[in-house]
């Protein structure tokens, strides 16, 4: 990449895979992927109880400038999630209700951004899901070129266009496009295992026994002792 560009023909993860990963949620897919892919705790939802998944359309903006978000809207289609960052940290309110209106009309599902957002009451009312670094009414300009649909760094991960983005109350997760099918297989298996665990715990089985943790406690020197013995031992030390 030699300068500001807008890539128009990105390869996207198949919608069925993105949707199935979203149904499992952030924590399950993260664990199934070997505990990778989390953006980090700095990007939080502006709403509660919403689970989102879709394919990433990425945007790299200049701080305090939302010009490239305007350019990115044209590249979005049904099932996409807009993912925005800036070339250096900025939490100015680069995104609001008018952008969300335009994106909803194109079938985009939501926004993940390292910037701030505003018009939060309107965004919640219209059901446009947002995960952002801040809520901040500070306005932005439209003056500096950036790029659309290039790999960008969002928190702890690199998000490439067409990757799967999963987001819910637990945070935001990136699943690389080329690994999405394998991640779904692993997540399906984890869900089946957790359902078996859930049934066992409902029947009264302890996780200490089901997961075979008692030998580990013993190996680590954890001792089981009665209250009376503990008090006697403390008296001896007094």
mmCIF file of C-alpha atoms in Angstrom:
data_model
loop_
_atom_site.group_PDB
_atom_site.id
_atom_site.type_symbol
_atom_site.label_atom_id
_atom_site.label_comp_id
_atom_site.label_asym_id
_atom_site.label_seq_id
_atom_site.Cartn_x
_atom_site.Cartn_y
_atom_site.Cartn_z
ATOM 1 C CA UNK A 1 0.000 0.000 0.000
ATOM 2 C CA UNK A 2 1.594 3.243 -1.153
ATOM 3 C CA UNK A 3 -1.041 5.780 -0.205
ATOM 4 C CA UNK A 4 -4.691 6.317 0.693
ATOM 5 C CA UNK A 5 -6.844 3.648 -0.979
ATOM 6 C CA UNK A 6 -10.375 2.253 -0.997
ATOM 7 C CA UNK A 7 -10.484 -1.469 -1.779
ATOM 8 C CA UNK A 8 -13.814 -2.266 -3.414
ATOM 9 C CA UNK A 9 -13.877 -6.046 -3.940
ATOM 10 C CA UNK A 10 -12.913 -7.671 -0.638
ATOM 11 C CA UNK A 11 -13.355 -11.389 0.009
ATOM 12 C CA UNK A 12 -15.783 -11.984 2.857
ATOM 13 C CA UNK A 13 -16.263 -14.919 5.201
ATOM 14 C CA UNK A 14 -19.453 -16.771 4.186
ATOM 15 C CA UNK A 15 -22.470 -15.313 5.961
ATOM 16 C CA UNK A 16 -23.590 -18.670 7.364
ATOM 17 C CA UNK A 17 -20.265 -19.113 9.162
ATOM 18 C CA UNK A 18 -20.281 -15.556 10.507
ATOM 19 C CA UNK A 19 -23.837 -15.978 11.761
ATOM 20 C CA UNK A 20 -23.099 -19.306 13.437
ATOM 21 C CA UNK A 21 -20.041 -17.889 15.201
ATOM 22 C CA UNK A 22 -22.136 -14.984 16.416
ATOM 23 C CA UNK A 23 -24.718 -17.347 17.860
ATOM 24 C CA UNK A 24 -22.006 -18.887 20.060
ATOM 25 C CA UNK A 25 -20.845 -15.521 21.415
ATOM 26 C CA UNK A 26 -17.515 -13.933 22.228
ATOM 27 C CA UNK A 27 -16.408 -16.008 25.224
ATOM 28 C CA UNK A 28 -17.161 -19.386 23.650
ATOM 29 C CA UNK A 29 -15.458 -18.644 20.337
ATOM 30 C CA UNK A 30 -12.483 -17.049 22.097
ATOM 31 C CA UNK A 31 -11.950 -20.185 24.172
ATOM 32 C CA UNK A 32 -12.479 -22.444 21.153
ATOM 33 C CA UNK A 33 -9.799 -20.526 19.241
ATOM 34 C CA UNK A 34 -7.220 -21.139 21.953
ATOM 35 C CA UNK A 35 -7.966 -17.912 23.831
ATOM 36 C CA UNK A 36 -7.016 -15.598 20.990
ATOM 37 C CA UNK A 37 -8.720 -12.845 19.054
ATOM 38 C CA UNK A 38 -10.010 -10.511 21.753
ATOM 39 C CA UNK A 39 -9.779 -6.810 20.953
ATOM 40 C CA UNK A 40 -9.390 -5.975 24.653
ATOM 41 C CA UNK A 41 -11.365 -4.293 27.435
ATOM 42 C CA UNK A 42 -11.066 -0.779 26.028
ATOM 43 C CA UNK A 43 -13.846 -1.253 23.462
ATOM 44 C CA UNK A 44 -17.233 -1.506 25.195
ATOM 45 C CA UNK A 45 -20.872 -1.711 24.052
ATOM 46 C CA UNK A 46 -23.153 1.298 24.309
ATOM 47 C CA UNK A 47 -26.131 -1.074 24.720
ATOM 48 C CA UNK A 48 -26.910 -4.139 26.844
ATOM 49 C CA UNK A 49 -27.948 -7.619 25.850
ATOM 50 C CA UNK A 50 -27.039 -7.402 22.165
ATOM 51 C CA UNK A 51 -25.048 -10.047 20.309
ATOM 52 C CA UNK A 52 -23.587 -9.124 16.924
ATOM 53 C CA UNK A 53 -21.609 -10.866 14.227
ATOM 54 C CA UNK A 54 -20.703 -9.986 10.679
ATOM 55 C CA UNK A 55 -17.926 -9.424 8.179
ATOM 56 C CA UNK A 56 -15.529 -6.542 8.662
ATOM 57 C CA UNK A 57 -15.325 -3.487 6.472
ATOM 58 C CA UNK A 58 -12.294 -1.689 7.855
ATOM 59 C CA UNK A 59 -11.579 2.030 8.015
ATOM 60 C CA UNK A 60 -8.356 3.874 8.828
ATOM 61 C CA UNK A 61 -8.987 7.548 9.636
ATOM 62 C CA UNK A 62 -6.915 10.534 10.654
ATOM 63 C CA UNK A 63 -7.526 11.557 14.297
ATOM 64 C CA UNK A 64 -10.481 13.904 14.617
ATOM 65 C CA UNK A 65 -11.481 13.302 10.989
ATOM 66 C CA UNK A 66 -14.312 11.088 9.749
ATOM 67 C CA UNK A 67 -13.907 11.587 6.003
ATOM 68 C CA UNK A 68 -13.066 7.939 5.369
ATOM 69 C CA UNK A 69 -16.163 6.708 7.230
ATOM 70 C CA UNK A 70 -18.166 8.551 4.580
ATOM 71 C CA UNK A 71 -16.182 6.694 1.923
ATOM 72 C CA UNK A 72 -16.604 3.376 3.723
ATOM 73 C CA UNK A 73 -20.410 3.475 3.837
ATOM 74 C CA UNK A 74 -20.498 2.870 0.079
ATOM 75 C CA UNK A 75 -18.439 -0.309 0.509
ATOM 76 C CA UNK A 76 -20.790 -1.842 3.105
ATOM 77 C CA UNK A 77 -23.422 -4.411 2.287
ATOM 78 C CA UNK A 78 -25.826 -6.650 4.163
ATOM 79 C CA UNK A 79 -24.134 -8.548 6.984
ATOM 80 C CA UNK A 80 -21.144 -6.235 7.341
ATOM 81 C CA UNK A 81 -19.775 -4.641 10.503
ATOM 82 C CA UNK A 82 -17.917 -1.351 10.139
ATOM 83 C CA UNK A 83 -14.609 -1.409 12.034
ATOM 84 C CA UNK A 84 -12.905 1.959 12.496
ATOM 85 C CA UNK A 85 -9.608 3.133 13.927
ATOM 86 C CA UNK A 86 -7.321 6.131 13.629
ATOM 87 C CA UNK A 87 -3.641 6.541 12.812
ATOM 88 C CA UNK A 88 -3.049 7.757 16.371
ATOM 89 C CA UNK A 89 -5.362 7.621 19.392
ATOM 90 C CA UNK A 90 -8.502 9.753 19.195
ATOM 91 C CA UNK A 91 -11.821 9.476 21.016
ATOM 92 C CA UNK A 92 -13.562 12.333 19.223
ATOM 93 C CA UNK A 93 -17.167 11.571 18.313
ATOM 94 C CA UNK A 94 -16.534 10.464 14.745
ATOM 95 C CA UNK A 95 -19.780 8.490 14.399
ATOM 96 C CA UNK A 96 -23.409 9.267 15.105
ATOM 97 C CA UNK A 97 -27.034 8.648 14.157
ATOM 98 C CA UNK A 98 -26.806 9.843 10.535
ATOM 99 C CA UNK A 99 -24.022 7.379 9.749
ATOM 100 C CA UNK A 100 -26.030 4.629 11.432
ATOM 101 C CA UNK A 101 -29.082 5.501 9.342
ATOM 102 C CA UNK A 102 -27.084 5.187 6.136
ATOM 103 C CA UNK A 103 -25.490 1.915 7.227
ATOM 104 C CA UNK A 104 -28.804 0.377 8.274
ATOM 105 C CA UNK A 105 -30.188 1.179 4.844
ATOM 106 C CA UNK A 106 -27.380 -0.912 3.351
ATOM 107 C CA UNK A 107 -27.932 -3.815 5.740
ATOM 108 C CA UNK A 108 -24.828 -3.248 7.862
ATOM 109 C CA UNK A 109 -25.205 -4.669 11.352
ATOM 110 C CA UNK A 110 -23.150 -2.416 13.584
ATOM 111 C CA UNK A 111 -19.963 -0.576 14.413
ATOM 112 C CA UNK A 112 -16.762 -1.352 16.288
ATOM 113 C CA UNK A 113 -14.525 1.674 16.742
ATOM 114 C CA UNK A 114 -11.512 2.826 18.701
ATOM 115 C CA UNK A 115 -12.915 6.361 18.463
ATOM 116 C CA UNK A 116 -15.783 7.968 20.323
ATOM 117 C CA UNK A 117 -19.423 7.976 19.260
ATOM 118 C CA UNK A 118 -22.268 10.386 19.895
ATOM 119 C CA UNK A 119 -26.074 10.457 19.491
ATOM 120 C CA UNK A 120 -26.082 7.463 21.807
ATOM 121 C CA UNK A 121 -29.768 7.714 22.725
ATOM 122 C CA UNK A 122 -30.699 7.728 19.052
ATOM 123 C CA UNK A 123 -28.371 4.820 18.246
ATOM 124 C CA UNK A 124 -29.943 2.734 20.996
ATOM 125 C CA UNK A 125 -33.472 3.667 19.935
ATOM 126 C CA UNK A 126 -32.850 2.665 16.320
ATOM 127 C CA UNK A 127 -31.234 -0.613 17.345
ATOM 128 C CA UNK A 128 -27.884 0.075 15.725
ATOM 129 C CA UNK A 129 -25.294 -1.873 17.726
ATOM 130 C CA UNK A 130 -22.070 -0.064 18.659
ATOM 131 C CA UNK A 131 -18.900 -0.968 20.517
ATOM 132 C CA UNK A 132 -16.632 2.032 21.058
ATOM 133 C CA UNK A 133 -13.717 3.352 23.080
ATOM 134 C CA UNK A 134 -15.724 6.313 24.348
ATOM 135 C CA UNK A 135 -18.947 8.270 24.254
ATOM 136 C CA UNK A 136 -17.935 11.807 23.393
ATOM 137 C CA UNK A 137 -19.851 14.584 21.634
ATOM 138 C CA UNK A 138 -16.711 16.255 20.255
ATOM 139 C CA UNK A 139 -17.196 16.848 16.535
ATOM 140 C CA UNK A 140 -14.789 15.957 13.745
ATOM 141 C CA UNK A 141 -13.704 17.374 10.385
ATOM 142 C CA UNK A 142 -13.598 15.938 6.872
ATOM 143 C CA UNK A 143 -10.216 16.932 5.557
ATOM 144 C CA UNK A 144 -7.617 14.158 5.634
ATOM 145 C CA UNK A 145 -7.368 11.047 3.462
ATOM 146 C CA UNK A 146 -7.155 7.559 4.896
ATOM 147 C CA UNK A 147 -7.972 4.078 3.658
ATOM 148 C CA UNK A 148 -10.883 1.642 3.495
ATOM 149 C CA UNK A 149 -10.614 -2.139 3.522
ATOM 150 C CA UNK A 150 -7.002 -2.476 4.580
ATOM 151 C CA UNK A 151 -5.745 -4.365 7.660
ATOM 152 C CA UNK A 152 -6.039 -2.198 10.770
ATOM 153 C CA UNK A 153 -5.016 -2.565 14.395
ATOM 154 C CA UNK A 154 -7.896 -2.534 16.846
ATOM 155 C CA UNK A 155 -6.748 -2.909 20.419
ATOM 156 C CA UNK A 156 -4.761 -6.136 20.670
ATOM 157 C CA UNK A 157 -5.577 -7.571 17.236
ATOM 158 C CA UNK A 158 -5.258 -6.886 13.545
ATOM 159 C CA UNK A 159 -8.573 -6.897 11.713
ATOM 160 C CA UNK A 160 -8.475 -7.564 7.980
ATOM 161 C CA UNK A 161 -11.388 -6.821 5.659
ATOM 162 C CA UNK A 162 -13.704 -9.809 5.435
ATOM 163 C CA UNK A 163 -12.745 -11.204 8.841
ATOM 164 C CA UNK A 164 -15.566 -12.139 11.189
ATOM 165 C CA UNK A 165 -16.326 -9.744 14.022
ATOM 166 C CA UNK A 166 -18.253 -11.138 17.000
ATOM 167 C CA UNK A 167 -19.374 -8.732 19.714
ATOM 168 C CA UNK A 168 -21.588 -8.906 22.782
ATOM 169 C CA UNK A 169 -21.653 -7.790 26.413
ATOM 170 C CA UNK A 170 -18.303 -9.569 26.964
ATOM 171 C CA UNK A 171 -16.457 -7.489 24.372
ATOM 172 C CA UNK A 172 -15.289 -7.825 20.771
ATOM 173 C CA UNK A 173 -13.565 -10.738 19.033
ATOM 174 C CA UNK A 174 -11.912 -11.040 15.634
ATOM 175 C CA UNK A 175 -11.936 -14.362 13.776
ATOM 176 C CA UNK A 176 -9.603 -14.383 10.742
ATOM 177 C CA UNK A 177 -11.447 -15.160 7.516
ATOM 178 C CA UNK A 178 -9.239 -18.115 6.617
ATOM 179 C CA UNK A 179 -9.668 -19.637 10.104
ATOM 180 C CA UNK A 180 -13.396 -19.025 10.480
ATOM 181 C CA UNK A 181 -14.571 -22.479 9.411
ATOM 182 C CA UNK A 182 -12.165 -24.233 11.779
ATOM 183 C CA UNK A 183 -13.121 -21.833 14.562
ATOM 184 C CA UNK A 184 -16.776 -22.703 14.059
ATOM 185 C CA UNK A 185 -16.055 -26.433 14.251
ATOM 186 C CA UNK A 186 -14.128 -25.908 17.483
ATOM 187 C CA UNK A 187 -16.847 -23.675 18.919
ATOM 188 C CA UNK A 188 -19.544 -26.239 18.090
ATOM 189 C CA UNK A 189 -17.540 -28.887 19.947
ATOM 190 C CA UNK A 190 -17.055 -26.598 22.934
ATOM 191 C CA UNK A 191 -20.765 -25.851 23.127
ATOM 192 C CA UNK A 192 -21.552 -29.589 23.133
ATOM 193 C CA UNK A 193 -19.020 -30.150 25.925
ATOM 194 C CA UNK A 194 -20.390 -27.266 27.978
ATOM 195 C CA UNK A 195 -23.929 -28.586 27.626
ATOM 196 C CA UNK A 196 -22.775 -31.936 29.029
ATOM 197 C CA UNK A 197 -21.049 -30.118 31.883
ATOM 198 C CA UNK A 198 -24.169 -28.066 32.544
ATOM 199 C CA UNK A 199 -26.318 -31.166 32.788
ATOM 200 C CA UNK A 200 -23.816 -32.749 35.185
ATOM 201 C CA UNK A 201 -23.729 -29.680 37.440
ATOM 202 C CA UNK A 202 -27.521 -29.542 37.521
ATOM 203 C CA UNK A 203 -27.509 -33.112 38.764
ATOM 204 C CA UNK A 204 -25.182 -32.144 41.597
ATOM 205 C CA UNK A 205 -21.802 -33.247 40.250
ATOM 206 C CA UNK A 206 -18.932 -30.971 41.300
ATOM 207 C CA UNK A 207 -16.572 -29.370 38.828
ATOM 208 C CA UNK A 208 -13.678 -30.481 41.069
ATOM 209 C CA UNK A 209 -14.543 -34.083 40.242
ATOM 210 C CA UNK A 210 -15.759 -33.672 36.664
ATOM 211 C CA UNK A 211 -12.605 -31.826 35.678
ATOM 212 C CA UNK A 212 -10.324 -34.042 37.787
ATOM 213 C CA UNK A 213 -8.981 -31.153 39.843
ATOM 214 C CA UNK A 214 -8.590 -32.842 43.233
ATOM 215 C CA UNK A 215 -5.185 -34.378 42.388
ATOM 216 C CA UNK A 216 -4.000 -30.969 41.209
ATOM 217 C CA UNK A 217 -5.014 -29.344 44.496
ATOM 218 C CA UNK A 218 -3.094 -32.038 46.376
ATOM 219 C CA UNK A 219 -0.055 -31.620 44.124
ATOM 220 C CA UNK A 220 -0.094 -27.884 44.793
ATOM 221 C CA UNK A 221 -0.169 -28.470 48.530
ATOM 222 C CA UNK A 222 -3.747 -27.423 49.209
ATOM 223 C CA UNK A 223 -4.806 -28.983 52.536
ATOM 224 C CA UNK A 224 -8.344 -29.721 53.720
ATOM 225 C CA UNK A 225 -8.725 -29.036 57.456
ATOM 226 C CA UNK A 226 -11.580 -28.633 59.940
ATOM 227 C CA UNK A 227 -12.261 -25.364 61.706
ATOM 228 C CA UNK A 228 -11.431 -26.975 65.069
ATOM 229 C CA UNK A 229 -8.089 -28.250 63.801
ATOM 230 C CA UNK A 230 -7.295 -24.844 62.305
ATOM 231 C CA UNK A 231 -8.019 -23.127 65.612
ATOM 232 C CA UNK A 232 -5.910 -25.677 67.498
ATOM 233 C CA UNK A 233 -3.058 -25.164 65.058
ATOM 234 C CA UNK A 234 -3.307 -21.389 65.466
ATOM 235 C CA UNK A 235 -3.341 -21.747 69.269
ATOM 236 C CA UNK A 236 -0.146 -23.787 69.085
ATOM 237 C CA UNK A 237 1.529 -21.042 67.076
ATOM 238 C CA UNK A 238 0.381 -18.262 69.427
#
